[in-house]
Tab-separated table of C-alpha atoms in Angstrom:
chain	number	residue	atom	x	y	z
G	735	MET	CA	-12.982	-4.997	-17.158
G	736	ARG	CA	-10.030	-5.750	-15.016
G	737	GLU	CA	-8.920	-8.273	-12.244
G	738	LEU	CA	-7.474	-7.022	-9.119
G	739	ARG	CA	-5.351	-9.226	-6.857
G	740	CYS	CA	-3.854	-8.196	-3.353
G	741	ILE	CA	-1.304	-10.539	-1.592
G	742	VAL	CA	-1.121	-9.456	1.967
G	743	PHE	CA	2.239	-9.861	3.893
G	744	GLU	CA	2.322	-10.566	7.459
G	745	ASP	CA	5.130	-8.509	9.294
G	746	GLY	CA	7.422	-11.762	9.492
G	747	GLU	CA	6.960	-12.548	5.934
G	748	LEU	CA	7.891	-9.054	4.756
G	749	ILE	CA	10.970	-9.134	7.348
G	750	LYS	CA	12.119	-12.451	5.431
G	751	ALA	CA	11.625	-10.984	2.140
G	752	LEU	CA	13.745	-8.062	2.763
G	753	ILE	CA	16.636	-9.870	4.288
G	754	ALA	CA	16.597	-12.321	1.401
G	755	HIS	CA	16.427	-9.290	-1.248
G	756	GLY	CA	19.150	-7.855	0.590
G	757	GLN	CA	21.322	-11.098	0.389
G	758	ARG	CA	20.312	-11.417	-3.285
G	759	THR	CA	21.595	-7.867	-4.308
G	760	GLY	CA	24.639	-7.651	-2.151
G	761	LYS	CA	22.990	-5.415	0.424
G	762	ALA	CA	23.153	-7.499	3.378
G	763	MET	CA	21.524	-6.119	6.810
G	764	PRO	CA	23.943	-4.778	9.416
G	765	PRO	CA	25.109	-7.293	12.081
G	766	GLY	CA	22.740	-7.486	14.970
G	767	GLN	CA	19.269	-8.407	15.893
G	768	ILE	CA	15.974	-6.856	14.436
G	769	SER	CA	14.720	-4.863	17.565
G	770	SER	CA	11.559	-3.320	16.067
G	771	PHE	CA	9.654	-3.230	12.652
G	772	GLU	CA	7.281	-0.592	11.453
G	773	ILE	CA	5.284	0.421	8.310
G	774	GLU	CA	5.000	4.129	7.413
G	775	ARG	CA	2.320	5.387	5.012
G	776	THR	CA	3.128	8.524	3.843
G	777	PRO	CA	2.580	9.425	0.155
G	778	GLU	CA	4.535	6.002	-0.206
G	779	VAL	CA	4.857	2.968	1.924
G	780	ILE	CA	8.192	2.570	3.742
G	781	ALA	CA	9.016	-0.443	5.806
G	782	ARG	CA	11.452	0.349	8.538
G	783	MET	CA	13.609	-2.250	10.433
G	784	VAL	CA	15.835	-1.166	13.505
G	785	ILE	CA	18.726	-3.409	13.938
G	786	THR	CA	20.406	-3.501	17.297
G	787	SER	CA	24.009	-4.568	17.342
G	788	ASP	CA	25.683	-6.531	20.203
G	789	ALA	CA	27.057	-3.271	21.185
G	790	GLY	CA	23.732	-1.681	21.215
G	791	GLU	CA	23.958	0.711	18.689
G	792	LYS	CA	20.877	0.936	16.543
G	793	THR	CA	20.712	1.133	12.623
G	794	ILE	CA	17.694	2.021	11.080
G	795	VAL	CA	17.128	0.228	7.825
G	796	PRO	CA	14.161	1.773	5.510
G	797	THR	CA	12.856	0.177	2.162
G	798	SER	CA	10.442	1.522	-0.100
G	799	GLY	CA	9.355	2.047	-3.643
G	800	ALA	CA	11.041	-0.161	-6.137
G	801	GLN	CA	13.261	-1.976	-3.757
G	802	LEU	CA	10.239	-3.122	-1.409
G	803	ALA	CA	8.030	-4.040	-4.515
G	804	ALA	CA	11.120	-6.248	-5.747
G	805	ALA	CA	11.463	-7.915	-2.401
G	806	MET	CA	8.022	-8.840	-2.289
G	807	ILE	CA	7.961	-10.085	-5.833
G	808	ALA	CA	10.881	-12.181	-5.319
G	809	TYR	CA	9.534	-13.601	-2.219
G	810	CYS	CA	6.224	-14.529	-4.145
G	811	ILE	CA	8.188	-16.240	-6.758
G	812	ASP	CA	10.405	-17.963	-4.307
G	813	ARG	CA	7.187	-19.433	-2.730
G	814	ARG	CA	5.573	-20.351	-6.117
G	815	VAL	CA	2.858	-17.872	-5.873
G	816	PRO	CA	2.089	-16.677	-9.232
G	817	VAL	CA	2.782	-13.000	-10.229
G	818	PRO	CA	1.846	-12.093	-13.899
G	819	ALA	CA	4.940	-10.264	-15.336
G	820	HIS	CA	2.791	-8.008	-17.441
G	821	ALA	CA	0.483	-6.799	-14.787
G	822	ALA	CA	0.512	-3.453	-13.107
G	823	LYS	CA	2.055	-3.983	-9.608
G	824	SER	CA	1.796	-1.331	-6.604
G	825	ILE	CA	2.413	-1.419	-2.811
G	826	THR	CA	-0.411	-0.421	-0.444
G	827	VAL	CA	-1.384	-0.914	3.195
G	828	ILE	CA	-4.369	-3.268	4.099
G	829	ASP	CA	-5.369	-3.715	7.684
G	830	GLY	CA	-2.090	-2.447	8.896
G	831	HIS	CA	-0.043	-4.973	6.490
G	832	VAL	CA	1.945	-4.328	3.664
G	833	ALA	CA	-0.017	-5.686	0.214
G	834	LEU	CA	1.389	-6.316	-3.192
G	835	LYS	CA	-1.587	-5.165	-5.422
G	836	ILE	CA	-1.652	-6.511	-8.781
G	837	THR	CA	-3.988	-5.179	-11.434
G	838	MET	CA	-4.446	-7.350	-14.654
G	839	ARG	CA	-6.306	-5.836	-17.797
G	840	PRO	CA	-7.494	-8.341	-20.345
G	841	ASP	CA	-5.369	-8.575	-23.521
């Protein structure tokens, strides 16, 4: 038997997680405002932010895979949401929102 938990992120939470992760890893977002945010579900989940500079230039910032998972896990840890270190983790989409799927097996 195994236990499955899903932590579903609202778009605003995911944006905060991505920005904080970028700052933490030295990959800050380009200057400007977030003008759009979308989730693409191809073979993998991709979160795309479009940043519009004051001059009107648009920069697309995609995040997926390990970077997306690391941002979500760090966000949970920062908010004291327990994330078991030895559990299997993956990213999925539930009801149009990105979710951190945690699968725990008994010892």
